[in-house]
Structure formats: structure tokens, C-alpha cells
Tab-separated table of C-alpha atoms in Angstrom:
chain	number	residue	atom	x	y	z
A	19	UNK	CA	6.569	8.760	-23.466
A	20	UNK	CA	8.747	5.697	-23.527
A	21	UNK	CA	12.054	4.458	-25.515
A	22	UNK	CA	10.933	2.016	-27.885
A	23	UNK	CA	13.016	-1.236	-28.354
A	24	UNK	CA	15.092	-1.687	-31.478
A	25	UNK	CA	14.527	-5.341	-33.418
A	26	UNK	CA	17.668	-7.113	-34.070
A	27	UNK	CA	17.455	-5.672	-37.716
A	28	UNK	CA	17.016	-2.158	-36.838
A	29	UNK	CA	19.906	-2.264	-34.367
A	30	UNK	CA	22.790	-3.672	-37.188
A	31	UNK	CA	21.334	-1.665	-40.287
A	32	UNK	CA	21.589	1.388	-37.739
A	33	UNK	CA	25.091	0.514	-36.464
A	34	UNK	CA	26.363	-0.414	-39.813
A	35	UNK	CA	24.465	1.743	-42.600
A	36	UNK	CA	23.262	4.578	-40.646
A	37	UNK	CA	25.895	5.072	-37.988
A	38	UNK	CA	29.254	3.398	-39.518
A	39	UNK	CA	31.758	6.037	-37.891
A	40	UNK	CA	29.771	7.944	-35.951
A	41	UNK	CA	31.107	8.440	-32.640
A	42	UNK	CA	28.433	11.401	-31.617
A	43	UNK	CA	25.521	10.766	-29.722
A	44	UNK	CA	23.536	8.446	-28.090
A	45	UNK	CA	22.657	4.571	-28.205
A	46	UNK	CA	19.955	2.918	-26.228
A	47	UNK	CA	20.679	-0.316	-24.806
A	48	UNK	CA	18.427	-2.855	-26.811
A	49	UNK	CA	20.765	-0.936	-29.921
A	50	UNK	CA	23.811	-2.083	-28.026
A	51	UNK	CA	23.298	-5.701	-27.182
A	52	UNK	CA	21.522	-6.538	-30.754
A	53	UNK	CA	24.547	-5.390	-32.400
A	54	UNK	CA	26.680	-7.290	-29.788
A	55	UNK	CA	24.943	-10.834	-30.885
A	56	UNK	CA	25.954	-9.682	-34.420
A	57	UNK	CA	29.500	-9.309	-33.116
A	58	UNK	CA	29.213	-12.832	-31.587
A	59	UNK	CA	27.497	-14.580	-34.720
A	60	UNK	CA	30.288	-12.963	-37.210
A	61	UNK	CA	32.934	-14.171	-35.101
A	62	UNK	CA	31.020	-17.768	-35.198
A	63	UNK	CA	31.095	-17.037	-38.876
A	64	UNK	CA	34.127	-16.728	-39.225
A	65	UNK	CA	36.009	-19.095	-36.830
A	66	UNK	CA	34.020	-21.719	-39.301
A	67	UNK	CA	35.480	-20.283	-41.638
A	68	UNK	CA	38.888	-20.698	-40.873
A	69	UNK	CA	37.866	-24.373	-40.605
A	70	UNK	CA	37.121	-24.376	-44.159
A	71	UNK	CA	39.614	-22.003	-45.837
A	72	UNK	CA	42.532	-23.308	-43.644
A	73	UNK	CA	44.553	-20.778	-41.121
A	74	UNK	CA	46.024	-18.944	-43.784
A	75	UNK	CA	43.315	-17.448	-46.097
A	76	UNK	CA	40.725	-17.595	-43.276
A	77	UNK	CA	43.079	-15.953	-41.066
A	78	UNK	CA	42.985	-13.408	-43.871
A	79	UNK	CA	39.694	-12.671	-44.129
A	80	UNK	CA	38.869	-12.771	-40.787
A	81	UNK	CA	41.226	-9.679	-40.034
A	82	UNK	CA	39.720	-8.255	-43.000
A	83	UNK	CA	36.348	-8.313	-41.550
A	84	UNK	CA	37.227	-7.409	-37.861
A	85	UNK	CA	38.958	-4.322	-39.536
A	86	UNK	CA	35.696	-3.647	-41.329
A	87	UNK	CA	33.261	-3.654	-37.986
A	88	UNK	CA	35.628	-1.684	-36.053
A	89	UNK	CA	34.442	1.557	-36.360
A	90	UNK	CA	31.025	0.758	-36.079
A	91	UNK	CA	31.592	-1.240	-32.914
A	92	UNK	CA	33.756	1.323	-30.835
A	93	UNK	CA	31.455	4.101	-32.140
A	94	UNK	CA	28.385	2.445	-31.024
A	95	UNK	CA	30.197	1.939	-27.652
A	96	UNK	CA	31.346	5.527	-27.095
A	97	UNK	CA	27.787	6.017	-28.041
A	98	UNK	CA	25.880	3.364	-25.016
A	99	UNK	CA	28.445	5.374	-22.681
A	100	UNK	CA	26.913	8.653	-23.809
A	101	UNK	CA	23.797	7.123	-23.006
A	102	UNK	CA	24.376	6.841	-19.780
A	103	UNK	CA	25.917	10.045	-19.518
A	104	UNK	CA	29.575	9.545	-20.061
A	105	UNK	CA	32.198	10.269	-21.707
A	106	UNK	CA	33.326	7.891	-24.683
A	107	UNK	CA	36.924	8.633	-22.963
A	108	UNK	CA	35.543	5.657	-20.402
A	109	UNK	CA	36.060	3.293	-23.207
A	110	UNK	CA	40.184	3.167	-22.414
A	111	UNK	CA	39.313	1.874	-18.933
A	112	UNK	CA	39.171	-1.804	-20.538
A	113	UNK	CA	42.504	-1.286	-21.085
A	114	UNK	CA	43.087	-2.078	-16.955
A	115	UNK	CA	41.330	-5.085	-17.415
A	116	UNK	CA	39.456	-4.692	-14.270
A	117	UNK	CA	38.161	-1.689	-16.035
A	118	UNK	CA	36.028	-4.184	-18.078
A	119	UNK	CA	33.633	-5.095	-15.438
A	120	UNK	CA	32.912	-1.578	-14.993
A	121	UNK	CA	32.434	-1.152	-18.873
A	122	UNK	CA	29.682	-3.953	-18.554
A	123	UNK	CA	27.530	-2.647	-15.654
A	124	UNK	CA	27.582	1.012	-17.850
A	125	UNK	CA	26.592	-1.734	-20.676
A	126	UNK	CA	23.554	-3.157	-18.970
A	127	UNK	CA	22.628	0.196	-17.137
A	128	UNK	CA	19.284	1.775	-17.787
A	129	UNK	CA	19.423	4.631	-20.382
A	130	UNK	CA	19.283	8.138	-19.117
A	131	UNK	CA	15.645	9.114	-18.992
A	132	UNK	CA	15.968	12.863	-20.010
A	133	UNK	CA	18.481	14.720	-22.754
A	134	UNK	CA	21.722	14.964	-21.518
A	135	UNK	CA	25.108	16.670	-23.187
A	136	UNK	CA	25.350	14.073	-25.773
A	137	UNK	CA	21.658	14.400	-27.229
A	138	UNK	CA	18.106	13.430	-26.782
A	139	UNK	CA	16.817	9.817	-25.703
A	140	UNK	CA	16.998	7.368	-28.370
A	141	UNK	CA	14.205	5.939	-29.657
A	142	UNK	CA	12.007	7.956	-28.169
A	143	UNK	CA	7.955	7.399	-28.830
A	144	UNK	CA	4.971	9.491	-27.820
């Protein structure tokens, strides 16, 4: 058995359309980092687009849209923690600053290889 890799598509339909506000679970890393090049495109997107529209609409919008993905994005990062078997509580430690570093190794950390308390291994294949 091994964890099969989400594609790029899989990982933001599943984050957005599948998984919007769920903050139960488990993500697998390959989940995590395609929606996290999303993130970074959007935000690409839209700092063009404050270019065109000038500060005040674009400014606009853009808080529109970062209020949109929020969910999604802190649920799918409670959800990588659960992955590695923590608690989405672990999330506040960015809030130290420090604390970010630490959020990044649990980021780039291998998945847990068994079911823990938060559910089975993601993406699992026979």
C-alpha cells in the first residue's frame, strides 16, 4: 500500500469544492503544497490586479477574495497538522512568529504512515 500523490487539480477542487470548511481530518502533503501554489498564483493574480483596477477597487476585491479562501486554507492546515498527528490547536503557534518555522517543518514532514485520532491515511492505494 502507498499514498498516492494528488495532481495540482485534484488538490484545489478538493480544498475548495470538496473540503471548503472542513476542519476534520486529514491532508496529505502533496494536497497541502498544491493548494499552497494556488495561494501564491491568486495572490499574483491579484496584486496585477490592483495594477489595473487602481488601489481602491483592486484593494476591494482582493479582500474580497482572501475572505473567500480563508476557510479553505486554515481548514486544510488544521488538516496537514492532523496528518502528522497534531492538533489543529498548533496552528496559533504562528502567532509567536518563531512559531512559524516550526509550522513549516510539520508542513514538509512525512505523513503519518498508519490511522491515527484524526482518520485514516489520505490517499491511500492498494
Amino acid at each position: 500500500m502507498f499514498q498516492r500523490q494528488l495532481t495540482y487539480r485534484e488538490a484545489v477542487e478538493s480544498a475548495l469544492k470538496y473540503n471548503y470548511c472542513n476542519f476534520s481530518g486529514r491532508a496529505s502533503r502533496s494536497q497541502f503544497w498544491w493548494f499552497y501554489l494556488f495561494m501564491v498564483l491568486v495572490n499574483f493574480a491579484l496584486w496585477f490586479l490592483v495594477l489595473i483596477l487602481g488601489h481602491k477597487l483592486g484593494d476591494t476585491v482582493r479582500s474580497l477574495v482572501e475572505l473567500v479562501l480563508l476557510l479553505p486554507t486554515l481548514g486544510l492546515c488544521v488538516r496537514r497538522l492532523h496528518d502528522v498527528n497534531l492538533s489543529g490547536w498548533w496552528l496559533l503557534i504562528a502567532l509567536t512568529g518563531i512559531g512559524v518555522f516550526l509550522l513549516l517543518y510539520w508542513a514538509v514532514k512525512d505523513s503519518d504512515k498508519y490511522q491515527n485520532q484524526y482518520g485514516p491515511v489520505p490517499n491511500m492505494v492498494a
